[in-house]
XYZ file of C-alpha atoms in Angstrom:
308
model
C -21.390 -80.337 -56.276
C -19.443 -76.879 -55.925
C -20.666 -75.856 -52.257
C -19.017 -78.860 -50.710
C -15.913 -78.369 -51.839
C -15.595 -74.708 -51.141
C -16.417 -75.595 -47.575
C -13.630 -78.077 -46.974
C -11.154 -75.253 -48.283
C -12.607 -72.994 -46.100
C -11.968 -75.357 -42.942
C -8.366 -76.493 -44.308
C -7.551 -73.057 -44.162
C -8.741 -71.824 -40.844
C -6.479 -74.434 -39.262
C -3.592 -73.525 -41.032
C -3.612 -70.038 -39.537
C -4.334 -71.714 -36.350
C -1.146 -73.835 -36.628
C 0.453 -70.944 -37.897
C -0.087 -69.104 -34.460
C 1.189 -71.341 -32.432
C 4.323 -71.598 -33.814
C 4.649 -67.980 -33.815
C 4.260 -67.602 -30.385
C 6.476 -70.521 -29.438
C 9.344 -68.938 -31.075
C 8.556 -66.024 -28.746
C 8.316 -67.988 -25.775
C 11.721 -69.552 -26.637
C 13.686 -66.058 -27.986
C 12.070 -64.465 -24.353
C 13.104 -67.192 -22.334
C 17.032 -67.542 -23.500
C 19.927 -65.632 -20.908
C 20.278 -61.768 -21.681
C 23.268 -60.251 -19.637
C 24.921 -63.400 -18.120
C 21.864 -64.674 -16.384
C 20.727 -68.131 -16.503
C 18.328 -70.505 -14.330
C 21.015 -72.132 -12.034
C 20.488 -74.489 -8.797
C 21.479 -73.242 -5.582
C 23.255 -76.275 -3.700
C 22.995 -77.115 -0.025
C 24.028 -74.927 2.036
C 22.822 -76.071 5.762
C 26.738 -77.213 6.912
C 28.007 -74.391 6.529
C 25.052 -71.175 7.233
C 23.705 -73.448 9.921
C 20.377 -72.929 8.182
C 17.343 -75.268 7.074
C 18.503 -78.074 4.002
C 14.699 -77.003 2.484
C 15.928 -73.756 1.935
C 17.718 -72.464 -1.105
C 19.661 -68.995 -0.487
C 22.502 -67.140 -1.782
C 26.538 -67.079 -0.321
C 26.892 -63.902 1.581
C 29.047 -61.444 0.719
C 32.274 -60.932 2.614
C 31.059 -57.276 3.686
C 27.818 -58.570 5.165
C 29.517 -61.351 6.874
C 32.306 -58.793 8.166
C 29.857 -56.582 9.349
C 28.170 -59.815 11.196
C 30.938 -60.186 13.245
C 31.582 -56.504 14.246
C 28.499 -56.443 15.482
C 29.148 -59.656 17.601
C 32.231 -58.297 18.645
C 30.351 -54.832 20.084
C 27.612 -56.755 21.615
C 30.077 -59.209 23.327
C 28.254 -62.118 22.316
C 29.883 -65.132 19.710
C 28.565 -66.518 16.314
C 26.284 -69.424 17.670
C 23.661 -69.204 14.853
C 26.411 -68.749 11.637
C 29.158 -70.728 10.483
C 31.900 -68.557 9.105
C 34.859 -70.198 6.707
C 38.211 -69.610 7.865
C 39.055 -67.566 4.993
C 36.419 -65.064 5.918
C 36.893 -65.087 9.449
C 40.766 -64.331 9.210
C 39.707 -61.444 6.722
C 40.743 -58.315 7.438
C 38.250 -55.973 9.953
C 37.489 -52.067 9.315
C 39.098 -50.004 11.731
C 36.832 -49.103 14.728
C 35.943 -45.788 15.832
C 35.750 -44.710 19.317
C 32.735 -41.927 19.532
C 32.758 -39.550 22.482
C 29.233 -39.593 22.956
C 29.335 -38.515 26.501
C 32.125 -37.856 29.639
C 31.351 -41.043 30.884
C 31.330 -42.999 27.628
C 34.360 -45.097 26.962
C 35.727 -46.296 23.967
C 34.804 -49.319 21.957
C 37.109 -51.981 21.341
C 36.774 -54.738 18.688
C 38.290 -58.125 20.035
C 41.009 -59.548 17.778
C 39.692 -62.924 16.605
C 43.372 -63.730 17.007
C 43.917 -62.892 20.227
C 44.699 -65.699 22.898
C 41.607 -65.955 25.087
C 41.519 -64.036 28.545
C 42.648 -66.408 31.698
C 39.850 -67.873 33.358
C 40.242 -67.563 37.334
C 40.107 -70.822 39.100
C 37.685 -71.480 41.148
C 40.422 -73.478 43.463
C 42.266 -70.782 45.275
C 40.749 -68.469 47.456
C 41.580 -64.514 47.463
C 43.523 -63.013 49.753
C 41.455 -61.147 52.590
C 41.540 -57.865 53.084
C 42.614 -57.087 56.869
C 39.996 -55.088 58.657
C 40.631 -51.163 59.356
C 41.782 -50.145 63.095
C 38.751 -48.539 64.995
C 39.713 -45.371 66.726
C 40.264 -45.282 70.715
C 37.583 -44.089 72.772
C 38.139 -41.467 75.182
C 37.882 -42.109 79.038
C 34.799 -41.203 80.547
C 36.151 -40.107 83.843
C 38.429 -37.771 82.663
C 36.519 -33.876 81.859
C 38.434 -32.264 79.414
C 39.737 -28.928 80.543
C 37.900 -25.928 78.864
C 39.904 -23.658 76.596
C 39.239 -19.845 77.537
C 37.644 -18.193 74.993
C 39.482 -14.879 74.163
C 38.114 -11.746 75.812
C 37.400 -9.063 73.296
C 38.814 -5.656 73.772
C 36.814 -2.483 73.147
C 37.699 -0.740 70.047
C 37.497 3.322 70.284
C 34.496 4.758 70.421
C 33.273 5.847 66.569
C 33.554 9.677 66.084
C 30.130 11.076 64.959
C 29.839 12.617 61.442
C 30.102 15.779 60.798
C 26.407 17.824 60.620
C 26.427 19.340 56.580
C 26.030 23.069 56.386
C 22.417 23.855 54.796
C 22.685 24.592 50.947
C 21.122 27.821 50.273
C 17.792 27.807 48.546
C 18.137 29.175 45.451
C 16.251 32.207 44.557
C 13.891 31.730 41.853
C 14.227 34.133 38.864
C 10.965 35.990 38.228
C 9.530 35.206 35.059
C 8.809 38.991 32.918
C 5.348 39.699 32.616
C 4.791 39.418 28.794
C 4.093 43.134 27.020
C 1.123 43.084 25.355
C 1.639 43.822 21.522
C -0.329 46.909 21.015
C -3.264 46.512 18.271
C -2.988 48.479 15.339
C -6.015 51.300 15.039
C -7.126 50.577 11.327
C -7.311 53.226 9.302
C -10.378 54.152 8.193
C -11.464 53.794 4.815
C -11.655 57.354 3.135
C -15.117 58.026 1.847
C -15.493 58.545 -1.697
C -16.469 61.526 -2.666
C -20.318 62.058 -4.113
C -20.124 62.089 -8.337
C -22.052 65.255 -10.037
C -25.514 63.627 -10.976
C -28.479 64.831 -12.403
C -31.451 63.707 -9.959
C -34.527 65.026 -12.078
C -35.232 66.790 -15.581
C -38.451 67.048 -17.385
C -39.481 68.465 -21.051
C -42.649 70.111 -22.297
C -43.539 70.025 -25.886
C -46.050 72.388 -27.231
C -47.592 72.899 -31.227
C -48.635 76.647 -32.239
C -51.127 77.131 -35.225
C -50.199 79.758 -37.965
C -52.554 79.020 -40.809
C -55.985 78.873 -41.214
C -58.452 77.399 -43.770
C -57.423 74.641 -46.068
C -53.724 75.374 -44.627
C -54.696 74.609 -41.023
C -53.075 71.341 -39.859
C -50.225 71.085 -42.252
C -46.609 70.315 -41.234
C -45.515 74.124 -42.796
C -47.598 75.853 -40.541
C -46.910 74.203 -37.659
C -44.685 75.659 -35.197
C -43.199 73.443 -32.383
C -41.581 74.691 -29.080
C -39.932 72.408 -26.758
C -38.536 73.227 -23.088
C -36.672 71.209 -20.592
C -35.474 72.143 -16.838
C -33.725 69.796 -14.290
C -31.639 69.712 -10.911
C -28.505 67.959 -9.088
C -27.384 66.751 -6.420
C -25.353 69.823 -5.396
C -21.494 68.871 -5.842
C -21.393 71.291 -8.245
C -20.250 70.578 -11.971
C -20.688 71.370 -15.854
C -23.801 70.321 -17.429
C -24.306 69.476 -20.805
C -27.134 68.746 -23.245
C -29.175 68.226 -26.607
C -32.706 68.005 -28.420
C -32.638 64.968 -30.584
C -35.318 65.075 -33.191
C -36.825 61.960 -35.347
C -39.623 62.292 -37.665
C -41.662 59.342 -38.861
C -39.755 59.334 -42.154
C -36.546 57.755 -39.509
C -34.700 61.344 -39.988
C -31.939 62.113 -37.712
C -32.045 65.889 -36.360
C -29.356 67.511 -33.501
C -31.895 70.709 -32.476
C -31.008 73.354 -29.556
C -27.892 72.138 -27.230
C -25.764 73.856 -25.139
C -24.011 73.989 -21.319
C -25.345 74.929 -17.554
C -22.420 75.210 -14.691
C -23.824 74.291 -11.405
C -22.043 75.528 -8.437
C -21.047 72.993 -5.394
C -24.281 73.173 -2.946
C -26.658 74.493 -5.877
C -30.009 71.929 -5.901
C -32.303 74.727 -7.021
C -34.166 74.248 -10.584
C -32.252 75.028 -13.855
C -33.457 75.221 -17.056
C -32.378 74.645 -20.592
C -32.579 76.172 -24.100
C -35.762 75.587 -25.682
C -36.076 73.834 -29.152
C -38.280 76.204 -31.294
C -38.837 74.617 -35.487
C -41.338 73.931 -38.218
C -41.451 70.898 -38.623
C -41.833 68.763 -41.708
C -43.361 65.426 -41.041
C -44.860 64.042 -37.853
C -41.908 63.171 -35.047
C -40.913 63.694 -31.479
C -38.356 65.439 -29.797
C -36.534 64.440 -26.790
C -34.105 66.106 -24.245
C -30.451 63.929 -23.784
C -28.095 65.277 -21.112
C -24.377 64.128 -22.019
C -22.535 65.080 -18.829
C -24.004 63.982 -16.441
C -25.764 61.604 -18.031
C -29.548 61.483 -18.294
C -32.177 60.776 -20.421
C -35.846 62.739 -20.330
C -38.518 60.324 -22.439
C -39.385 61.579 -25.694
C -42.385 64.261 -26.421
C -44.295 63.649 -30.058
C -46.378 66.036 -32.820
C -48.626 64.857 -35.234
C -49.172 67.277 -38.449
C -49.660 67.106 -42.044
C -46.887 66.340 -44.198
């Protein structure tokens, strides 16, 4: 028994908000359609007697300007309102003042008729104009009479032109000689000046010799050992001081200055010279080696073995 009912409701409803839309937008329809601005839906009357236009068609009244302009134009063109009806109170309005354009020199300026003007005469077609009388031909001359000849005016000489005077010759110029260009004399270079040769040592040698003094159990050892050592050398002949040393080491790394001294070599002198010799007992095993200091030169190093 409940379904039914709720149904019905259901139905009632839906057309009330069906109803309910309708009415809403006729109230729209009516608020959009009412005058805004002093606009409203008006009827245009008749207006064929007095445009000259079709009674089916509905149009506006001109405005004064347009018809104003209408008949300026009319007035230019020379022609008359045959298509428009104009009411006296616009066609006694005032015109606009017209302006005459120079457009070209043989443009002339344009007039507007005055619609108040009395119209131009009309010529009748009655009287006839006046002729114009005919112009009076010239006479014609006689042919039997030959007009005399003027004499034409003899020319008279004029003097005879006096001939120009020959120009004297302008001297040629004598050209200046041009001066032959002195050569710029080269500079001999001056030579280089040749060093002079340094004082060198060009050989040496050393000679080391061991002497025996002992004998037996003693033979061999370092304290009976005697050791000698000589040196000699040569130059190349400038001529100059020499000077020299025996530098002993023994295998222990000790240091020893032996025999040194000096040799003066005179300029030319290449012959043989020799030095001090380096005479000691030794006391360990070493060498002994020959070091010049001026010039300098270096001999390699001559070694003894002994007993320590």
């Amino acid at each position: 028994m409940g379904a039914p009912s709720t149904g019905w409701r259901t139905l009632a409803a839906f057309f009330g908000i069906a109803v309910g839309v309708a009415v809403l937008f006729a109230l729209v329809a009516l608020v959009a359609l009412q005058p805004r601005d002093g606009l409203a839906w008006v009827q245009v009357p008749d207006l064929a007697a007095d445009l000259r236009v079709d009674s089916g068609l509905q149009t506006k009244p001109l405005k004064n300007t347009v018809v104003a302009a209408v008949l300026l134009d009319q007035g230019l063109d020379g022609t008359t309102a045959s298509g428009l009806a104009v009411p006296p109170a616009l066609a006694n309005a005032p015109q606009p003042a017209t302006v005459a354009l120079n457009l070209s020199p043989t443009a002339r300026p344009v007039t507007t008729p005055d619609p108040n003007a009395p119209p131009a005469a009309t010529p009748d077609p009655g009287i006839a104009p006046t002729p114009t009388p005919a112009p009076t031909p010239a006479p014609t001359p006689d042919p039997g009479i030959t007009p005399t000849p003027t004499p034409a005016p003899s020319a008279t000489p004029g003097p005879s032109p006096t001939p120009a005077p020959t120009p004297a010759p302008t001297p040629t110029p004598t050209p200046t000689p041009t001066p032959t260009p002195t050569p710029t004399p080269t500079p001999t270079p001056t030579p280089s000046p040749t060093p002079a040769p340094r004082f060198a040592i060009t050989w040496a040698n050393e000679l080391l010799t061991k002497s025996k003094a002992g004998n037996g159990n003693n033979a061999g050892h370092c304290n009976q050992v005697t050791i000698q050592a000589s040196g000699s050398f040569t130059t190349n002949g400038v001529g100059g001081t020499v000077s020299y040393q025996w530098v002993r080491v023994d295998s222990q790394g000790d240091r020893t200055i032996g025999a040194s001294g000096t040799v003066s070599i005179a300029a030319g002198d290449r012959s043989l010279h020799t030095v001090r010799s380096d005479t000691f007992t030794p006391a360990h095993s070493g060498s002994d080696q020959l070091v010049f200091l001026s010039p300098a030169y270096s001999v390699p190093a001559q070694s003894w073995n002994c007993v320590g």
